[in-house]
CSV table of C-alpha atoms in Angstrom, one decimal:
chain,number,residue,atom,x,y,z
K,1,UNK,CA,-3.2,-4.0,0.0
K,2,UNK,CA,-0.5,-2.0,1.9
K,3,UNK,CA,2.1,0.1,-0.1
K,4,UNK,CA,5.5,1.2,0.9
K,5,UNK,CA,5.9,5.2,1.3
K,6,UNK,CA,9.1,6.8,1.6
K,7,UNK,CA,9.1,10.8,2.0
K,8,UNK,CA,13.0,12.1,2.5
K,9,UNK,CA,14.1,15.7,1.6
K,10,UNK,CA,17.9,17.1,0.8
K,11,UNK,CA,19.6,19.4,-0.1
K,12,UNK,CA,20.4,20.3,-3.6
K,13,UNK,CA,24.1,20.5,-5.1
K,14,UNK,CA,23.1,22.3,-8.1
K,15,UNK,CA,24.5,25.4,-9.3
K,16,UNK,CA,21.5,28.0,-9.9
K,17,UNK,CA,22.7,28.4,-13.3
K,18,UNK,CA,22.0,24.9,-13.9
K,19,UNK,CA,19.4,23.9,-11.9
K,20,UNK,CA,16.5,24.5,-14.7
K,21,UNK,CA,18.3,21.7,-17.1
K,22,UNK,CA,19.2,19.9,-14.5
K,23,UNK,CA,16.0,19.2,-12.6
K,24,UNK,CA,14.6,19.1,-16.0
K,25,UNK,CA,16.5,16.2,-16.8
K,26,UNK,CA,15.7,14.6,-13.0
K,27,UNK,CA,12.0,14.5,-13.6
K,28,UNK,CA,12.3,13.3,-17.1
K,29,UNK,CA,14.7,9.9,-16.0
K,30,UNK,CA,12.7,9.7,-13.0
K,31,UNK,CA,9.2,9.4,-14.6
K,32,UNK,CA,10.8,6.8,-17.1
K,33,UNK,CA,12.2,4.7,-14.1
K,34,UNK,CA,9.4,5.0,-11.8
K,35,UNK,CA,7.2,3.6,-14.5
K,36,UNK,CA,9.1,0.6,-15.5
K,37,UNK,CA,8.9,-0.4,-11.0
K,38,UNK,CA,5.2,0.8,-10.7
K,39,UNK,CA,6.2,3.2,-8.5
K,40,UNK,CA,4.7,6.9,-7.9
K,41,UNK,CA,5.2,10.2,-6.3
K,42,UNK,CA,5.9,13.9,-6.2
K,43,UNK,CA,8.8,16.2,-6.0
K,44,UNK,CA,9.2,19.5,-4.8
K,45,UNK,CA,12.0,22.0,-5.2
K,46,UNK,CA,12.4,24.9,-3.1
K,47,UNK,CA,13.8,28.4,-4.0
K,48,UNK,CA,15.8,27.4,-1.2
K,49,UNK,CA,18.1,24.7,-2.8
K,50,UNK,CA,15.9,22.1,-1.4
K,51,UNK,CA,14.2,18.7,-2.4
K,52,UNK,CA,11.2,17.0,-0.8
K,53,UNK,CA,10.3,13.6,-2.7
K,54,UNK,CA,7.4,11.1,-1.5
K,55,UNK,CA,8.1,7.6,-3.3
K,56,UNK,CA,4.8,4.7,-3.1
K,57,UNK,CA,5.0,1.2,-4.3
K,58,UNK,CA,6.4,-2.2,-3.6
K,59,UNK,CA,8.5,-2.0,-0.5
K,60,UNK,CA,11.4,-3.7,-2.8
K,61,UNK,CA,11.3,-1.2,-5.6
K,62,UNK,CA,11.0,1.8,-3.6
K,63,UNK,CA,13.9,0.7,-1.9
K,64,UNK,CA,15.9,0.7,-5.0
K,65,UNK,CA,15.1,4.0,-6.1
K,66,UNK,CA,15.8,5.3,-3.2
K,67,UNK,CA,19.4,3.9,-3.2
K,68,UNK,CA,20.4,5.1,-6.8
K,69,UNK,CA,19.1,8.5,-4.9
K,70,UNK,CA,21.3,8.3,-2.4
K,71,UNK,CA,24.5,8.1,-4.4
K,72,UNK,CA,23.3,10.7,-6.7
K,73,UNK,CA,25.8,13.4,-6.3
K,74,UNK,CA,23.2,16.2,-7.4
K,75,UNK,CA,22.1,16.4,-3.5
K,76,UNK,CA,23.5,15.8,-0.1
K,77,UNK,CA,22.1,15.8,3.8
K,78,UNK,CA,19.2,13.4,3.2
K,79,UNK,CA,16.6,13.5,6.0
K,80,UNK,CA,14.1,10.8,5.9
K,81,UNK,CA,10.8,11.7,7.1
K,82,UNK,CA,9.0,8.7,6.2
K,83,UNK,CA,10.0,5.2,6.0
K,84,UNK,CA,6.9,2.6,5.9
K,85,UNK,CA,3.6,1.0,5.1
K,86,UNK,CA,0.3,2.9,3.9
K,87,UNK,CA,-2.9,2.3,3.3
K,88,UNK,CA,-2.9,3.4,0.0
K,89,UNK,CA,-1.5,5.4,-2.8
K,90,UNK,CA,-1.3,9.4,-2.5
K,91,UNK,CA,-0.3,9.9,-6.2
K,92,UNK,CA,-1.2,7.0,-7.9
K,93,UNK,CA,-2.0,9.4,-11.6
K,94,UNK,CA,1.7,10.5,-11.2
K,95,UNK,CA,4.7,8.3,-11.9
K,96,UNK,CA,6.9,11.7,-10.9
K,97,UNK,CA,4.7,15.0,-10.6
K,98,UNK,CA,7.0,17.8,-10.0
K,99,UNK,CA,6.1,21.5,-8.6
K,100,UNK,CA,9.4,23.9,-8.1
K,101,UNK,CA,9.7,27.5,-7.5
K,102,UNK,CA,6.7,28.1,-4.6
K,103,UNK,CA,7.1,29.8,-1.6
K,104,UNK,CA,5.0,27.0,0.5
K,105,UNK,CA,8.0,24.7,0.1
K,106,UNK,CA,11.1,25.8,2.1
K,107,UNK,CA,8.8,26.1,4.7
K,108,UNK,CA,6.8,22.8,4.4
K,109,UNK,CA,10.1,20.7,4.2
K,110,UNK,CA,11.6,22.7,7.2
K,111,UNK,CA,8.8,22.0,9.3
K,112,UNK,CA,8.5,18.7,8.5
K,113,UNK,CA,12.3,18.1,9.2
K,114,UNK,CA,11.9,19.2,12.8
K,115,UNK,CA,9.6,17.1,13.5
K,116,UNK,CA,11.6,14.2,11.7
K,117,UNK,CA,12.6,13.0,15.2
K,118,UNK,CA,9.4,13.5,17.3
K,119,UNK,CA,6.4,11.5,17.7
K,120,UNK,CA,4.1,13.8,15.8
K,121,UNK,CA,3.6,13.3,11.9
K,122,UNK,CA,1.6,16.6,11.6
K,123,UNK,CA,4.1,18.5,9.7
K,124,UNK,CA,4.9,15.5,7.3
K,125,UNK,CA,1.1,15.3,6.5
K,126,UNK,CA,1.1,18.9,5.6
K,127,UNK,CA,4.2,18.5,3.9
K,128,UNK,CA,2.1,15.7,1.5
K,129,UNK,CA,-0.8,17.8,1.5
K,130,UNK,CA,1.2,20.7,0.1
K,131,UNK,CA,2.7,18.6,-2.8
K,132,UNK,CA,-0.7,17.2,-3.4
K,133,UNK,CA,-1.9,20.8,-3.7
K,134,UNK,CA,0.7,22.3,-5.8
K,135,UNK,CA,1.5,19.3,-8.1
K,136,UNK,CA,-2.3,19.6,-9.1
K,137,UNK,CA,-2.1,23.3,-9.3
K,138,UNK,CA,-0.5,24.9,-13.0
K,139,UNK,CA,3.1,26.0,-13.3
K,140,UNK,CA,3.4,30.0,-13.4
């Protein structure tokens, strides 16, 4: 069985005051709704003002998250990386794992941005690799 992985990245609107509470309150809504479509993934935040999420599930529900994401008006310039069909699940423990606040991420989703338009996938696979990694890793 074939899931539907979608891996975009943005950039965040957020005032750094804010941005604790506010991404806080992302994960929290976003675990909630991922769990009610089956759907799982990670997100990253940069010290950068950045988001990378990876989204897995049913084509249709990914789909839908993915366009209450794009009118949310905490983030803007939306690259996707990755719009299709894999084999299987990369998170499937995690209905939203979350990892901010690591220096490996500005450079992971800017890596995996200039590749966005070329044939190779090697910096998106590092760029999942790298959540994998630091989701699993604890918090300092």
């Amino acid at each position: 069985m074939h899931v539907h992985l979608i891996v975009y990245s943005s950039t965040s609107l957020i005032a750094p005051a804010y941005a604790d509470r506010e991404i806080a309150d992302i994960v929290a809504k976003s675990i909630d709704h991922n769990s009610r479509y089956a759907v799982t993934g990670a997100l990253l935040y940069s010290d950068g003002r950045r988001f990378a999420q990876a989204l897995e599930g049913d084509a249709a529900a990914v789909d839908f998250i993915m366009a209450k994401i794009r009118n949310d008006s905490r983030h803007s310039q939306i690259v996707m990386l990755h719009d299709g069909a894999m084999r299987q699940r990369r998170f499937p423990d995690w209905s939203l794992a979350f990892r901010g606040h690591d220096p490996r991420i500005d450079h992971a989703i800017s890596a995996a941005e200039y590749e966005a338009g070329l044939i190779s996938n090697k910096a998106l696979e590092e760029l999942l690799e790298t959540m994998e990694y630091l989701v699993g890793q604890p918090q300092l």
